[in-house]
Amino acid sequence: MEIPERLIDILEKANYVAVLTGAGVSAESGIKTFRDPDGLWAKFNPMELASIDGFMSNPQRVWEWYQYRREVVNKAQPNAGHYALVEFEKLFPQFTLITQNVDRLHQRAGSTNVIELHGNIIDNHCFNCKEPYYGETDLPEGQIPRCPKCGGLIRPSVVWFGEMLPPDAIQQAEEAAMDCDVFFSIGTSAEVYPAASLPYIAKRSGAVLVEVNPNPTSLSSFADFKISTTSAVGLPKIVEMLKKRKGLL
Ligand code: BV8
Ligand code: ZN
């Protein structure tokens, strides 16, 4: 898969680059995506598990699903795509990383001020009074931690379907989409809103839109550049070509 020189020309001159990542960026760290055929949701119905109703109707099942995913995330390591995005941060005068992922692999790779649109799977809080929970989570089978303050059920601090995204996160992300010169949509099927509106906002605001994804998505026909490869292959290649162009390699 070749990276077009024209894209490197644009990146060499770019002042402000924004990136939106999805589950595809963590695929090469061994974390299943949501919609790929062998994805997480192939086995479960997302509306059932990643939603308030799902939790209310079967808190035990939802809690265990997140405990299982936490185990996978804790064992996972950032991959070359995550590390390339740490390099992106140093290669452009202004850079914003927006993620839909809840695994914190961007932070573990060394990215700073990551905008987490869908919360994170590491933290927990009380379903009832929202108090952050730092207590024991590894309880015997069938038990869910309870809030020491109000006795409510403890839940993972992700954003579920039907829940508002953190207002400051989505606002900062929209501002980045409006102000950037180049917007990358990487490893996302661009189906979940309002995150999926960001590439369109960027394009409408005059940004060059780049999609990095081995498969086509509903966004592909809007992209100025479609890099049909994985993030772990495509992103390091872009970094290498840009560094050579800037005489850094
Ligand atoms: C909101 C956190 C409104 C939890 C997630 C009906 C009922 C309820 C809601 C709705 C509805 N219809 C529409 C909605 C709105 C809904 C929505 O958009 N639904 C979609 C499905 C139509 N949105 C919401 O509910 C949002 N909230 O709208 O609130 C509101 C308003 C007022 C008052 C109250 C509320 C909340 C959305 C957040 C949901 N939480 N996750 C958890 O993780 O468990 S969403 C979940 O999907 C993940 O966060 C994930 O990141 C996200 C998007 O998926 P992707 O990251 O794109 O992953 P996917 O598998 O889809 O794609 C992977 C891509 O990677 C593929 O394209 C593949 O080709 C590519 N790939 C594979 N390998 C690689 C690769 N790319 C690169 N390299 C590789 N190696
Ligand atoms: Zn509580």
mmCIF file of N, CA, C and O and ligand atoms in Angstrom, residues 22-24 27-28 33-36 41 47 50 65-66 69 100-102 118 158-165 187-194 212-215 217 230-231, ligand 1:
data_model
loop_
_atom_site.group_PDB
_atom_site.id
_atom_site.type_symbol
_atom_site.label_atom_id
_atom_site.label_comp_id
_atom_site.label_asym_id
_atom_site.label_seq_id
_atom_site.Cartn_x
_atom_site.Cartn_y
_atom_site.Cartn_z
ATOM 1 N N GLY A 22 -10.795 4.817 16.399
ATOM 2 C CA GLY A 22 -11.800 3.851 16.839
ATOM 3 C C GLY A 22 -11.141 2.525 17.131
ATOM 4 O O GLY A 22 -9.913 2.404 17.118
ATOM 5 N N ALA A 23 -11.995 1.533 17.343
ATOM 6 C CA ALA A 23 -11.534 0.222 17.827
ATOM 7 C C ALA A 23 -10.482 -0.416 16.917
ATOM 8 O O ALA A 23 -9.662 -1.219 17.355
ATOM 9 N N GLY A 24 -10.484 -0.049 15.646
ATOM 10 C CA GLY A 24 -9.532 -0.643 14.694
ATOM 11 C C GLY A 24 -8.087 -0.380 15.073
ATOM 12 O O GLY A 24 -7.204 -1.201 14.823
ATOM 13 N N ALA A 27 -7.037 -3.025 17.356
ATOM 14 C CA ALA A 27 -7.182 -4.420 16.868
ATOM 15 C C ALA A 27 -5.831 -5.129 16.890
ATOM 16 O O ALA A 27 -5.720 -6.287 17.308
ATOM 17 N N GLU A 28 -4.771 -4.423 16.480
ATOM 18 C CA GLU A 28 -3.456 -5.086 16.409
ATOM 19 C C GLU A 28 -2.796 -5.183 17.785
ATOM 20 O O GLU A 28 -1.674 -5.629 17.906
ATOM 21 N N THR A 33 -12.504 -5.613 17.740
ATOM 22 C CA THR A 33 -13.297 -4.418 17.433
ATOM 23 C C THR A 33 -14.764 -4.741 17.715
ATOM 24 O O THR A 33 -15.088 -5.824 18.202
ATOM 25 N N PHE A 34 -15.605 -3.796 17.410
ATOM 26 C CA PHE A 34 -17.031 -3.990 17.711
ATOM 27 C C PHE A 34 -17.750 -4.654 16.554
ATOM 28 O O PHE A 34 -18.563 -5.544 16.751
ATOM 29 N N ARG A 35 -17.423 -4.170 15.329
ATOM 30 C CA ARG A 35 -18.277 -4.596 14.204
ATOM 31 C C ARG A 35 -17.574 -5.535 13.230
ATOM 32 O O ARG A 35 -18.181 -5.962 12.279
ATOM 33 N N ASP A 36 -16.293 -5.811 13.436
ATOM 34 C CA ASP A 36 -15.663 -6.767 12.510
ATOM 35 C C ASP A 36 -16.283 -8.137 12.737
ATOM 36 O O ASP A 36 -16.759 -8.419 13.838
ATOM 37 N N TRP A 41 -19.178 -7.566 19.154
ATOM 38 C CA TRP A 41 -20.626 -7.556 19.083
ATOM 39 C C TRP A 41 -21.158 -8.676 18.216
ATOM 40 O O TRP A 41 -22.359 -8.838 18.084
ATOM 41 N N MET A 47 -26.596 -3.237 22.057
ATOM 42 C CA MET A 47 -27.635 -2.441 22.719
ATOM 43 C C MET A 47 -27.981 -3.076 24.056
ATOM 44 O O MET A 47 -28.436 -2.440 24.971
ATOM 45 N N ALA A 50 -23.933 -2.625 26.162
ATOM 46 C CA ALA A 50 -23.352 -1.288 26.362
ATOM 47 C C ALA A 50 -24.464 -0.247 26.452
ATOM 48 O O ALA A 50 -24.507 0.732 25.714
ATOM 49 N N TRP A 65 -19.166 -8.814 31.589
ATOM 50 C CA TRP A 65 -18.643 -8.531 30.244
ATOM 51 C C TRP A 65 -17.533 -7.491 30.314
ATOM 52 O O TRP A 65 -16.471 -7.641 29.706
ATOM 53 N N TYR A 66 -17.751 -6.456 31.173
ATOM 54 C CA TYR A 66 -16.702 -5.441 31.307
ATOM 55 C C TYR A 66 -15.496 -5.980 32.056
ATOM 56 O O TYR A 66 -14.357 -5.675 31.721
ATOM 57 N N ARG A 69 -13.537 -7.754 29.488
ATOM 58 C CA ARG A 69 -12.858 -6.824 28.577
ATOM 59 C C ARG A 69 -11.701 -6.117 29.277
ATOM 60 O O ARG A 69 -10.669 -5.832 28.668
ATOM 61 N N GLN A 100 -12.563 7.209 20.423
ATOM 62 C CA GLN A 100 -13.795 6.557 20.858
ATOM 63 C C GLN A 100 -13.426 5.363 21.735
ATOM 64 O O GLN A 100 -14.286 4.753 22.342
ATOM 65 N N ASN A 101 -12.170 5.018 21.757
ATOM 66 C CA ASN A 101 -11.729 3.831 22.487
ATOM 67 C C ASN A 101 -11.694 4.094 23.986
ATOM 68 O O ASN A 101 -11.478 5.220 24.426
ATOM 69 N N VAL A 102 -11.936 3.027 24.728
ATOM 70 C CA VAL A 102 -12.016 3.146 26.198
ATOM 71 C C VAL A 102 -10.834 2.428 26.863
ATOM 72 O O VAL A 102 -10.766 2.341 28.082
ATOM 73 N N HIS A 118 -15.894 8.414 24.727
ATOM 74 C CA HIS A 118 -16.767 7.379 25.280
ATOM 75 C C HIS A 118 -16.296 6.888 26.640
ATOM 76 O O HIS A 118 -16.551 5.749 27.014
ATOM 77 N N VAL A 158 -17.673 4.064 31.297
ATOM 78 C CA VAL A 158 -17.755 4.254 29.834
ATOM 79 C C VAL A 158 -19.059 4.982 29.544
ATOM 80 O O VAL A 158 -19.946 5.041 30.392
ATOM 81 N N VAL A 159 -19.196 5.504 28.309
ATOM 82 C CA VAL A 159 -20.453 6.133 27.888
ATOM 83 C C VAL A 159 -21.277 5.071 27.185
ATOM 84 O O VAL A 159 -20.832 4.524 26.169
ATOM 85 N N TRP A 160 -22.440 4.758 27.682
ATOM 86 C CA TRP A 160 -23.293 3.725 27.067
ATOM 87 C C TRP A 160 -24.194 4.320 25.998
ATOM 88 O O TRP A 160 -24.372 5.549 25.925
ATOM 89 N N PHE A 161 -24.783 3.484 25.175
ATOM 90 C CA PHE A 161 -25.743 3.958 24.176
ATOM 91 C C PHE A 161 -26.900 4.642 24.901
ATOM 92 O O PHE A 161 -27.345 4.161 25.939
ATOM 93 N N GLY A 162 -27.303 5.758 24.352
ATOM 94 C CA GLY A 162 -28.407 6.497 24.967
ATOM 95 C C GLY A 162 -27.907 7.449 26.030
ATOM 96 O O GLY A 162 -28.654 8.248 26.567
ATOM 97 N N GLU A 163 -26.615 7.405 26.341
ATOM 98 C CA GLU A 163 -26.055 8.336 27.336
ATOM 99 C C GLU A 163 -25.360 9.503 26.647
ATOM 100 O O GLU A 163 -24.778 9.331 25.567
ATOM 101 N N MET A 164 -25.401 10.653 27.250
ATOM 102 C CA MET A 164 -24.710 11.828 26.708
ATOM 103 C C MET A 164 -23.198 11.592 26.786
ATOM 104 O O MET A 164 -22.721 10.963 27.730
ATOM 105 N N LEU A 165 -22.472 12.127 25.793
ATOM 106 C CA LEU A 165 -21.006 12.109 25.895
ATOM 107 C C LEU A 165 -20.602 13.229 26.862
ATOM 108 O O LEU A 165 -21.354 14.188 27.033
ATOM 109 N N GLY A 187 -9.350 3.724 11.883
ATOM 110 C CA GLY A 187 -9.831 2.534 12.584
ATOM 111 C C GLY A 187 -11.214 2.659 13.156
ATOM 112 O O GLY A 187 -11.511 2.105 14.208
ATOM 113 N N THR A 188 -12.086 3.387 12.448
ATOM 114 C CA THR A 188 -13.464 3.492 12.918
ATOM 115 C C THR A 188 -14.426 3.295 11.763
ATOM 116 O O THR A 188 -14.176 3.725 10.650
ATOM 117 N N SER A 189 -15.527 2.625 12.060
ATOM 118 C CA SER A 189 -16.550 2.375 11.031
ATOM 119 C C SER A 189 -17.389 3.628 10.827
ATOM 120 O O SER A 189 -18.236 3.674 9.951
ATOM 121 N N ALA A 190 -17.148 4.650 11.657
ATOM 122 C CA ALA A 190 -17.858 5.939 11.547
ATOM 123 C C ALA A 190 -19.371 5.742 11.542
ATOM 124 O O ALA A 190 -20.095 6.279 10.703
ATOM 125 N N GLU A 191 -19.845 4.908 12.460
ATOM 126 C CA GLU A 191 -21.290 4.639 12.570
ATOM 127 C C GLU A 191 -21.912 5.153 13.851
ATOM 128 O O GLU A 191 -23.121 5.230 13.972
ATOM 129 N N VAL A 192 -21.078 5.444 14.852
ATOM 130 C CA VAL A 192 -21.641 5.825 16.151
ATOM 131 C C VAL A 192 -21.584 7.343 16.294
ATOM 132 O O VAL A 192 -20.527 7.955 16.161
ATOM 133 N N TYR A 193 -22.750 7.920 16.578
ATOM 134 C CA TYR A 193 -22.858 9.378 16.716
ATOM 135 C C TYR A 193 -22.866 9.765 18.187
ATOM 136 O O TYR A 193 -23.221 8.923 19.023
ATOM 137 N N PRO A 194 -22.504 10.993 18.511
ATOM 138 C CA PRO A 194 -22.039 12.073 17.630
ATOM 139 C C PRO A 194 -20.576 11.964 17.186
ATOM 140 O O PRO A 194 -20.153 12.779 16.378
ATOM 141 N N VAL A 212 -7.887 6.145 7.353
ATOM 142 C CA VAL A 212 -6.948 5.005 7.402
ATOM 143 C C VAL A 212 -7.731 3.812 7.933
ATOM 144 O O VAL A 212 -8.144 3.793 9.104
ATOM 145 N N ASN A 213 -7.993 2.843 7.034
ATOM 146 C CA ASN A 213 -8.860 1.727 7.402
ATOM 147 C C ASN A 213 -8.700 0.674 6.304
ATOM 148 O O ASN A 213 -8.830 1.006 5.126
ATOM 149 N N PRO A 214 -8.447 -0.601 6.667
ATOM 150 C CA PRO A 214 -8.268 -1.604 5.605
ATOM 151 C C PRO A 214 -9.548 -1.855 4.828
ATOM 152 O O PRO A 214 -9.526 -2.362 3.711
ATOM 153 N N ASN A 215 -10.691 -1.470 5.424
ATOM 154 C CA ASN A 215 -11.984 -1.706 4.766
ATOM 155 C C ASN A 215 -12.673 -0.391 4.411
ATOM 156 O O ASN A 215 -12.364 0.654 4.993
ATOM 157 N N THR A 217 -15.719 2.308 4.453
ATOM 158 C CA THR A 217 -16.763 2.675 5.419
ATOM 159 C C THR A 217 -17.683 3.698 4.743
ATOM 160 O O THR A 217 -17.411 4.144 3.635
ATOM 161 N N THR A 230 -3.865 -1.166 7.483
ATOM 162 C CA THR A 230 -4.096 -1.109 8.930
ATOM 163 C C THR A 230 -3.350 0.095 9.523
ATOM 164 O O THR A 230 -2.409 0.612 8.911
ATOM 165 N N SER A 231 -3.764 0.503 10.715
ATOM 166 C CA SER A 231 -3.108 1.670 11.344
ATOM 167 C C SER A 231 -1.675 1.318 11.738
ATOM 168 O O SER A 231 -0.769 2.156 11.605
HETATM 169 C C1 BV8 B 1 -26.090 9.699 22.385
HETATM 170 C C2 BV8 B 1 -18.472 2.689 25.012
HETATM 171 C C3 BV8 B 1 -27.925 10.922 22.870
HETATM 172 C C4 BV8 B 1 -18.946 1.493 25.719
HETATM 173 C C5 BV8 B 1 -19.686 3.033 22.928
HETATM 174 C C6 BV8 B 1 -30.999 3.980 19.093
HETATM 175 C C7 BV8 B 1 -30.954 3.761 20.456
HETATM 176 C C8 BV8 B 1 -30.034 4.422 21.283
HETATM 177 C C9 BV8 B 1 -29.149 5.329 20.719
HETATM 178 C C10 BV8 B 1 -29.210 5.532 19.353
HETATM 179 C C11 BV8 B 1 -30.112 4.885 18.537
HETATM 180 N N1 BV8 B 1 -29.904 5.290 17.248
HETATM 181 C C12 BV8 B 1 -28.890 6.180 17.222
HETATM 182 C C13 BV8 B 1 -28.477 6.356 18.490
HETATM 183 C C14 BV8 B 1 -27.397 7.216 18.911
HETATM 184 C C15 BV8 B 1 -26.240 6.274 19.245
HETATM 185 C C16 BV8 B 1 -25.643 5.778 17.935
HETATM 186 O O1 BV8 B 1 -24.937 6.490 17.270
HETATM 187 N N2 BV8 B 1 -25.958 4.514 17.582
HETATM 188 C C17 BV8 B 1 -25.420 3.957 16.361
HETATM 189 C C18 BV8 B 1 -25.156 2.468 16.555
HETATM 190 C C19 BV8 B 1 -26.409 4.224 15.238
HETATM 191 N N3 BV8 B 1 -25.280 7.063 19.970
HETATM 192 C C20 BV8 B 1 -25.384 7.139 21.312
HETATM 193 O O2 BV8 B 1 -26.217 6.545 21.969
HETATM 194 C C21 BV8 B 1 -24.403 8.074 21.969
HETATM 195 N N4 BV8 B 1 -25.123 8.925 22.857
HETATM 196 O O3 BV8 B 1 -26.350 9.822 21.219
HETATM 197 O O4 BV8 B 1 -26.773 10.295 23.359
HETATM 198 C C22 BV8 B 1 -28.564 11.603 23.964
HETATM 199 C C23 BV8 B 1 -29.038 12.872 23.708
HETATM 200 C C24 BV8 B 1 -29.668 13.532 24.705
HETATM 201 C C25 BV8 B 1 -29.800 12.941 25.968
HETATM 202 C C26 BV8 B 1 -29.299 11.664 26.223
HETATM 203 C C27 BV8 B 1 -28.667 10.987 25.211
HETATM 204 C C28 BV8 B 1 -23.400 7.278 22.809
HETATM 205 C C29 BV8 B 1 -22.481 6.515 21.874
HETATM 206 C C30 BV8 B 1 -21.373 5.870 22.704
HETATM 207 C C31 BV8 B 1 -21.706 4.410 22.870
HETATM 208 N N5 BV8 B 1 -20.563 3.770 23.543
HETATM 209 N N6 BV8 B 1 -18.693 2.448 23.591
HETATM 210 C C32 BV8 B 1 -18.059 0.315 25.439
HETATM 211 O O5 BV8 B 1 -16.997 0.456 24.780
HETATM 212 O O6 BV8 B 1 -18.453 -0.760 25.891
HETATM 213 S S1 BV8 B 1 -19.777 2.851 21.267
HETATM 214 C C33 BV8 B 1 -18.646 1.728 20.655
HETATM 215 O O7 BV8 B 1 -18.685 1.937 19.238
HETATM 216 C C34 BV8 B 1 -17.192 1.945 21.036
HETATM 217 O O8 BV8 B 1 -16.941 3.123 21.782
HETATM 218 C C35 BV8 B 1 -16.521 2.110 19.696
HETATM 219 O O9 BV8 B 1 -15.395 2.860 19.776
HETATM 220 C C36 BV8 B 1 -17.602 2.790 18.959
HETATM 221 C C37 BV8 B 1 -17.456 2.941 17.490
HETATM 222 O O10 BV8 B 1 -17.067 1.734 16.965
HETATM 223 P P1 BV8 B 1 -15.656 1.754 16.204
HETATM 224 O O11 BV8 B 1 -14.620 2.275 17.139
HETATM 225 O O12 BV8 B 1 -15.823 2.439 14.895
HETATM 226 O O13 BV8 B 1 -15.382 0.221 16.024
HETATM 227 P P2 BV8 B 1 -16.027 -0.706 14.908
HETATM 228 O O14 BV8 B 1 -15.811 -2.115 15.315
HETATM 229 O O15 BV8 B 1 -17.407 -0.214 14.590
HETATM 230 O O16 BV8 B 1 -15.128 -0.407 13.611
HETATM 231 C C38 BV8 B 1 -13.779 -0.819 13.607
HETATM 232 C C39 BV8 B 1 -13.218 -0.286 12.308
HETATM 233 O O17 BV8 B 1 -11.833 -0.537 12.333
HETATM 234 C C40 BV8 B 1 -13.794 -0.980 11.094
HETATM 235 O O18 BV8 B 1 -14.115 0.001 10.120
HETATM 236 C C41 BV8 B 1 -12.634 -1.847 10.600
HETATM 237 O O19 BV8 B 1 -12.589 -1.902 9.182
HETATM 238 C C42 BV8 B 1 -11.450 -1.079 11.094
HETATM 239 N N7 BV8 B 1 -10.274 -1.886 11.391
HETATM 240 C C43 BV8 B 1 -10.204 -3.200 11.740
HETATM 241 N N8 BV8 B 1 -8.909 -3.539 11.944
HETATM 242 C C44 BV8 B 1 -8.164 -2.416 11.718
HETATM 243 C C45 BV8 B 1 -9.030 -1.365 11.371
HETATM 244 N N9 BV8 B 1 -8.595 -0.124 11.098
HETATM 245 C C46 BV8 B 1 -7.269 0.089 11.163
HETATM 246 N N10 BV8 B 1 -6.367 -0.862 11.491
HETATM 247 C C47 BV8 B 1 -6.782 -2.124 11.772
HETATM 248 N N11 BV8 B 1 -5.893 -3.077 12.097
#
